Tab-separated table of N, CA and C in Angstrom:
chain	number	residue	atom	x	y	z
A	105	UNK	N	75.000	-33.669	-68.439
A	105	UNK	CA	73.639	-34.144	-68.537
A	105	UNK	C	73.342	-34.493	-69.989
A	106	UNK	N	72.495	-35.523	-70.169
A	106	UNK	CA	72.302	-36.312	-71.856
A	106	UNK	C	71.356	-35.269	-72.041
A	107	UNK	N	71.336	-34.760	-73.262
A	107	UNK	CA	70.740	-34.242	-74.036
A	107	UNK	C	69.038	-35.360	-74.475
A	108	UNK	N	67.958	-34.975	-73.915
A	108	UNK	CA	66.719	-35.855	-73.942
A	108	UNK	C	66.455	-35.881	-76.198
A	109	UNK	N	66.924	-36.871	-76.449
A	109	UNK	CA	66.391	-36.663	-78.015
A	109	UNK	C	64.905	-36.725	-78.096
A	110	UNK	N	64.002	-37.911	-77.409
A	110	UNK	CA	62.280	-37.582	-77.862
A	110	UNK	C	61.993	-38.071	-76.110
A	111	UNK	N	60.442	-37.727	-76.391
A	111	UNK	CA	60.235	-37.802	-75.213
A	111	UNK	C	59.106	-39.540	-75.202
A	112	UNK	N	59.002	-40.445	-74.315
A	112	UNK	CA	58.194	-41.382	-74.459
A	112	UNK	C	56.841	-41.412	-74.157
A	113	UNK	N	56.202	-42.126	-74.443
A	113	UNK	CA	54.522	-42.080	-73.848
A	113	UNK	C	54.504	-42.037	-72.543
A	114	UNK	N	55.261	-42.757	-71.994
A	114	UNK	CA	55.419	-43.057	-70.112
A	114	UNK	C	55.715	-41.409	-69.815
A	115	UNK	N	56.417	-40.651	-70.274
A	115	UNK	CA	57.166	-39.476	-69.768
A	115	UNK	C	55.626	-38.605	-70.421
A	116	UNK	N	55.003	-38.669	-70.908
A	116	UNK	CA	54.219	-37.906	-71.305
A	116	UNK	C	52.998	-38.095	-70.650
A	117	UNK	N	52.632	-39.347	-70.484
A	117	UNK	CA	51.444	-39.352	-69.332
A	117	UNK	C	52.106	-38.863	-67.970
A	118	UNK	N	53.353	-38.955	-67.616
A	118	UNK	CA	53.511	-38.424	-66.486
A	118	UNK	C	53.419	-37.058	-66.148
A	119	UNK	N	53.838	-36.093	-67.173
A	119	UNK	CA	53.923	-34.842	-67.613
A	119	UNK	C	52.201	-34.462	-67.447
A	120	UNK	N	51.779	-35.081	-68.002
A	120	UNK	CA	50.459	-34.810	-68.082
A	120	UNK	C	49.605	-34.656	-66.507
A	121	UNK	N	49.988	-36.013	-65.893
A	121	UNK	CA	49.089	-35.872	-64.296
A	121	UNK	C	50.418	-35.108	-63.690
A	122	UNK	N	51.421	-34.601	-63.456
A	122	UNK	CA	51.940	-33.659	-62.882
A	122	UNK	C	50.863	-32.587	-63.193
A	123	UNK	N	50.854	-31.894	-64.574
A	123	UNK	CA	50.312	-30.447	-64.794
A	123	UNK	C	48.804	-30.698	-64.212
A	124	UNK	N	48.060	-32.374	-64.098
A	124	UNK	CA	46.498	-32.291	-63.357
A	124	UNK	C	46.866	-31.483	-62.024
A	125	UNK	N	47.946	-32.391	-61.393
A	125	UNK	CA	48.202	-32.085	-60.055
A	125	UNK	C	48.606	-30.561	-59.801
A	126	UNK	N	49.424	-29.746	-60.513
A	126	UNK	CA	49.558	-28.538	-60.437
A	126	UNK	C	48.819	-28.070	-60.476
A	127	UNK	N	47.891	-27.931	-61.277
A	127	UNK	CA	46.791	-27.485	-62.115
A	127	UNK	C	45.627	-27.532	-60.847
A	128	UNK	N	45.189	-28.263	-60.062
A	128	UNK	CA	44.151	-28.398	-59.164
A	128	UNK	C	45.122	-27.546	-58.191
A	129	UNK	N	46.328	-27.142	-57.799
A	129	UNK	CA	46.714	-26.722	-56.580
A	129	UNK	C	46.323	-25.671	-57.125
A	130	UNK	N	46.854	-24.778	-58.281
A	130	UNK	CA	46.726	-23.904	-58.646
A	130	UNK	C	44.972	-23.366	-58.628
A	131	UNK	N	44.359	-23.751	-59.357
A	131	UNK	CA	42.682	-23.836	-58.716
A	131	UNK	C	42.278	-23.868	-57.033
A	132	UNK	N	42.958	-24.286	-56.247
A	132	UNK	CA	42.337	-24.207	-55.108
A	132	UNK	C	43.556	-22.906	-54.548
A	133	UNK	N	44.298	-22.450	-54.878
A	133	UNK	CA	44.674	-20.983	-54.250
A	133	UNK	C	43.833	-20.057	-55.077
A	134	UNK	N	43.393	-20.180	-56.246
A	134	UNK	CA	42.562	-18.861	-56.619
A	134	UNK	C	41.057	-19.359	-56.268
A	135	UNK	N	40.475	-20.389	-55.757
A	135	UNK	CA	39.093	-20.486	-55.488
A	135	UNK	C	38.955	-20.167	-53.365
A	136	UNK	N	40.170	-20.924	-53.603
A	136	UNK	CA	39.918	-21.522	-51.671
A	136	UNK	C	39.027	-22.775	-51.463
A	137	UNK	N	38.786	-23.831	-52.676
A	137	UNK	CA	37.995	-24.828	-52.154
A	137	UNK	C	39.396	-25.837	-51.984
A	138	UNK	N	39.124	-27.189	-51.624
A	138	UNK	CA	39.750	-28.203	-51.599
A	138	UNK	C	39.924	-28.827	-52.565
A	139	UNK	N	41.312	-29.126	-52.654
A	139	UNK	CA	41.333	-30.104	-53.595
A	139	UNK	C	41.220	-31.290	-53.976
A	140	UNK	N	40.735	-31.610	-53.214
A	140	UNK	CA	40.423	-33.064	-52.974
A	140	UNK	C	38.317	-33.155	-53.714
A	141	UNK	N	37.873	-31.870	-53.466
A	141	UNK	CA	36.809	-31.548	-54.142
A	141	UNK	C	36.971	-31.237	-55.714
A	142	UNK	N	37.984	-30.740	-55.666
A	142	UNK	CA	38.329	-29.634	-56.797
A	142	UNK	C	38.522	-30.829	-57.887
A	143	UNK	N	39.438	-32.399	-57.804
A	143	UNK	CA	39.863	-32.970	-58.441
A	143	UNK	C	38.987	-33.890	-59.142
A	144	UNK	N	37.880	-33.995	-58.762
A	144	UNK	CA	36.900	-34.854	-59.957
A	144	UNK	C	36.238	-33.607	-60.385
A	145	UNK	N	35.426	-32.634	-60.352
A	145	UNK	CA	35.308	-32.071	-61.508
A	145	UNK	C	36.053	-31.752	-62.332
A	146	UNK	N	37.565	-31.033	-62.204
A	146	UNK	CA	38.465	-30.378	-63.137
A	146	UNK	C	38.821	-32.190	-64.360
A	147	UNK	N	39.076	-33.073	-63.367
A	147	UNK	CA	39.120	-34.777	-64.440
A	147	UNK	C	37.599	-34.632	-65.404
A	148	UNK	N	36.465	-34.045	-64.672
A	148	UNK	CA	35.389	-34.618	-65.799
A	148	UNK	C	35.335	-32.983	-66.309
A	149	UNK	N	36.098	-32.555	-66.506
A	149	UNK	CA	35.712	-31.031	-67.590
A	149	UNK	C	36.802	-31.081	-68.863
A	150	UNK	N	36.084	-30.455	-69.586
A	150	UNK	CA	36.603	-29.899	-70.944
A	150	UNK	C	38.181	-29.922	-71.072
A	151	UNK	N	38.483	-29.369	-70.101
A	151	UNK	CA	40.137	-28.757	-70.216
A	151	UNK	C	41.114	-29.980	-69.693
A	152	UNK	N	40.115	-31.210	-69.350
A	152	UNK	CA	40.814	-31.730	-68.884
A	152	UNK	C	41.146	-32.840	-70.138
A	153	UNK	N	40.243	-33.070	-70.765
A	153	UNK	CA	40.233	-33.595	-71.790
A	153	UNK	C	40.897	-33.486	-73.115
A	154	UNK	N	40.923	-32.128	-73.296
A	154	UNK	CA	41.874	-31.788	-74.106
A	154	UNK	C	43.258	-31.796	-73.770
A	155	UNK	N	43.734	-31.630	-72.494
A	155	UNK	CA	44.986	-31.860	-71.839
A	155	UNK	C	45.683	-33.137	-71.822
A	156	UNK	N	44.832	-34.182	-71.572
A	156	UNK	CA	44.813	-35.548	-71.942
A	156	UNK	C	44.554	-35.999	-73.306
A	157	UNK	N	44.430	-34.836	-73.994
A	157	UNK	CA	44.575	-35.573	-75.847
A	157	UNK	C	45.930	-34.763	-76.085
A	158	UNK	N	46.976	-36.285	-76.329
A	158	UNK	CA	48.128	-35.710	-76.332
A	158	UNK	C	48.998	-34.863	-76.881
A	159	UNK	N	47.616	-34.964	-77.994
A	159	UNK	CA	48.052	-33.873	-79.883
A	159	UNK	C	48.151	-32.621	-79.383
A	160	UNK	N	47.205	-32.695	-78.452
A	160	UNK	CA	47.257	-30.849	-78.029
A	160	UNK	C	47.263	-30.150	-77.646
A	161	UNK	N	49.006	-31.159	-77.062
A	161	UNK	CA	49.958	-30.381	-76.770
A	161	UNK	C	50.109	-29.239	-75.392
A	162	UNK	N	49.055	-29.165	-74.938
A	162	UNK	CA	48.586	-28.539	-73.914
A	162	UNK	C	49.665	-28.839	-72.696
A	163	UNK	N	49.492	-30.050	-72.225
A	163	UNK	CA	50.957	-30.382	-71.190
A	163	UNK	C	52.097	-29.189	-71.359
A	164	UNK	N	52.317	-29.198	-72.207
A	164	UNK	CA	53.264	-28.089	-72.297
A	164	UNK	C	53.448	-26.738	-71.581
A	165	UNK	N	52.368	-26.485	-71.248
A	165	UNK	CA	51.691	-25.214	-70.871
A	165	UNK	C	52.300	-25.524	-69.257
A	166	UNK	N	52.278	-24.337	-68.825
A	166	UNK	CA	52.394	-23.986	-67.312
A	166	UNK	C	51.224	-24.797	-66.662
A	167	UNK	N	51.142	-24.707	-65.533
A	167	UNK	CA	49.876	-25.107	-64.532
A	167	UNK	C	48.561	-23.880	-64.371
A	168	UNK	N	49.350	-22.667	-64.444
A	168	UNK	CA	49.032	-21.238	-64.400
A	168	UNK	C	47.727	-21.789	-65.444
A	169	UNK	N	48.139	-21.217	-66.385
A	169	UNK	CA	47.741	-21.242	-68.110
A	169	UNK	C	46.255	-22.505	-67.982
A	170	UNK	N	46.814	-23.528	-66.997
A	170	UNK	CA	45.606	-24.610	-67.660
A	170	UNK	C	44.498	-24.655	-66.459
A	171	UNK	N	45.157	-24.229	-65.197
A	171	UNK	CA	44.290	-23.208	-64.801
A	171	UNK	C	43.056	-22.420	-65.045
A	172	UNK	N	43.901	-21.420	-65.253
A	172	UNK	CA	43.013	-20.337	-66.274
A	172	UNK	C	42.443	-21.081	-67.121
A	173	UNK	N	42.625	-22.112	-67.734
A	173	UNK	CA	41.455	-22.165	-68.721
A	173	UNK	C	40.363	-23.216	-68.220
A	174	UNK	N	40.349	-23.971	-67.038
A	174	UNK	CA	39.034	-24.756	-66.383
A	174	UNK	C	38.381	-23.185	-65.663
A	175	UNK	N	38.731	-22.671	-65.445
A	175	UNK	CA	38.311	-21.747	-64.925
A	175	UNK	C	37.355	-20.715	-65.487
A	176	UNK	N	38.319	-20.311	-66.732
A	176	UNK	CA	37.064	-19.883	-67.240
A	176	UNK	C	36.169	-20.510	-68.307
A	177	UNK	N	36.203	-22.203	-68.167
A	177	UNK	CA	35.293	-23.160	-68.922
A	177	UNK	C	34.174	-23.056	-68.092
A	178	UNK	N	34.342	-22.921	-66.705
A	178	UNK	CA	33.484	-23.240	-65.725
A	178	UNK	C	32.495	-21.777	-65.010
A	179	UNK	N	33.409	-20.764	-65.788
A	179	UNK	CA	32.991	-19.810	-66.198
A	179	UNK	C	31.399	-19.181	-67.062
């Protein structure tokens, strides 16, 4: 397997709506709402925004982790 040297913008927006998509499943097993509800607020909140600013780095994070943190924004 090639060794990945950097990663591209394409691979990073993708990275990014994977962890949305995790990220809302993960929210609807600890709430029990739908996700299909769940997915325009968590897009218009805080955490989502920062997740989508690519500086920081947040993608990185588990689904768990970004989770937890709309959660307790909404908190």
């Amino acid at each position: 397997m090639d060794k990945l040297e950097t990663v591209t913008e394409e691979q990073k927006k993708y990275a990014i709506d994977a962890m949305v998509t995790l990220a809302v499943d993960e929210i609807a097993l600890e709430t029990g709402e739908d996700t299909m509800s769940i997915l325009p607020k968590f897009i218009a909140s805080k955490t989502a925004e920062i997740l989508y600013d690519e500086s920081s780095k947040l993608w990185w994070n588990g689904p768990a982790y970004i989770a937890e943190m709309y959660l307790a924004e909404k908190q």
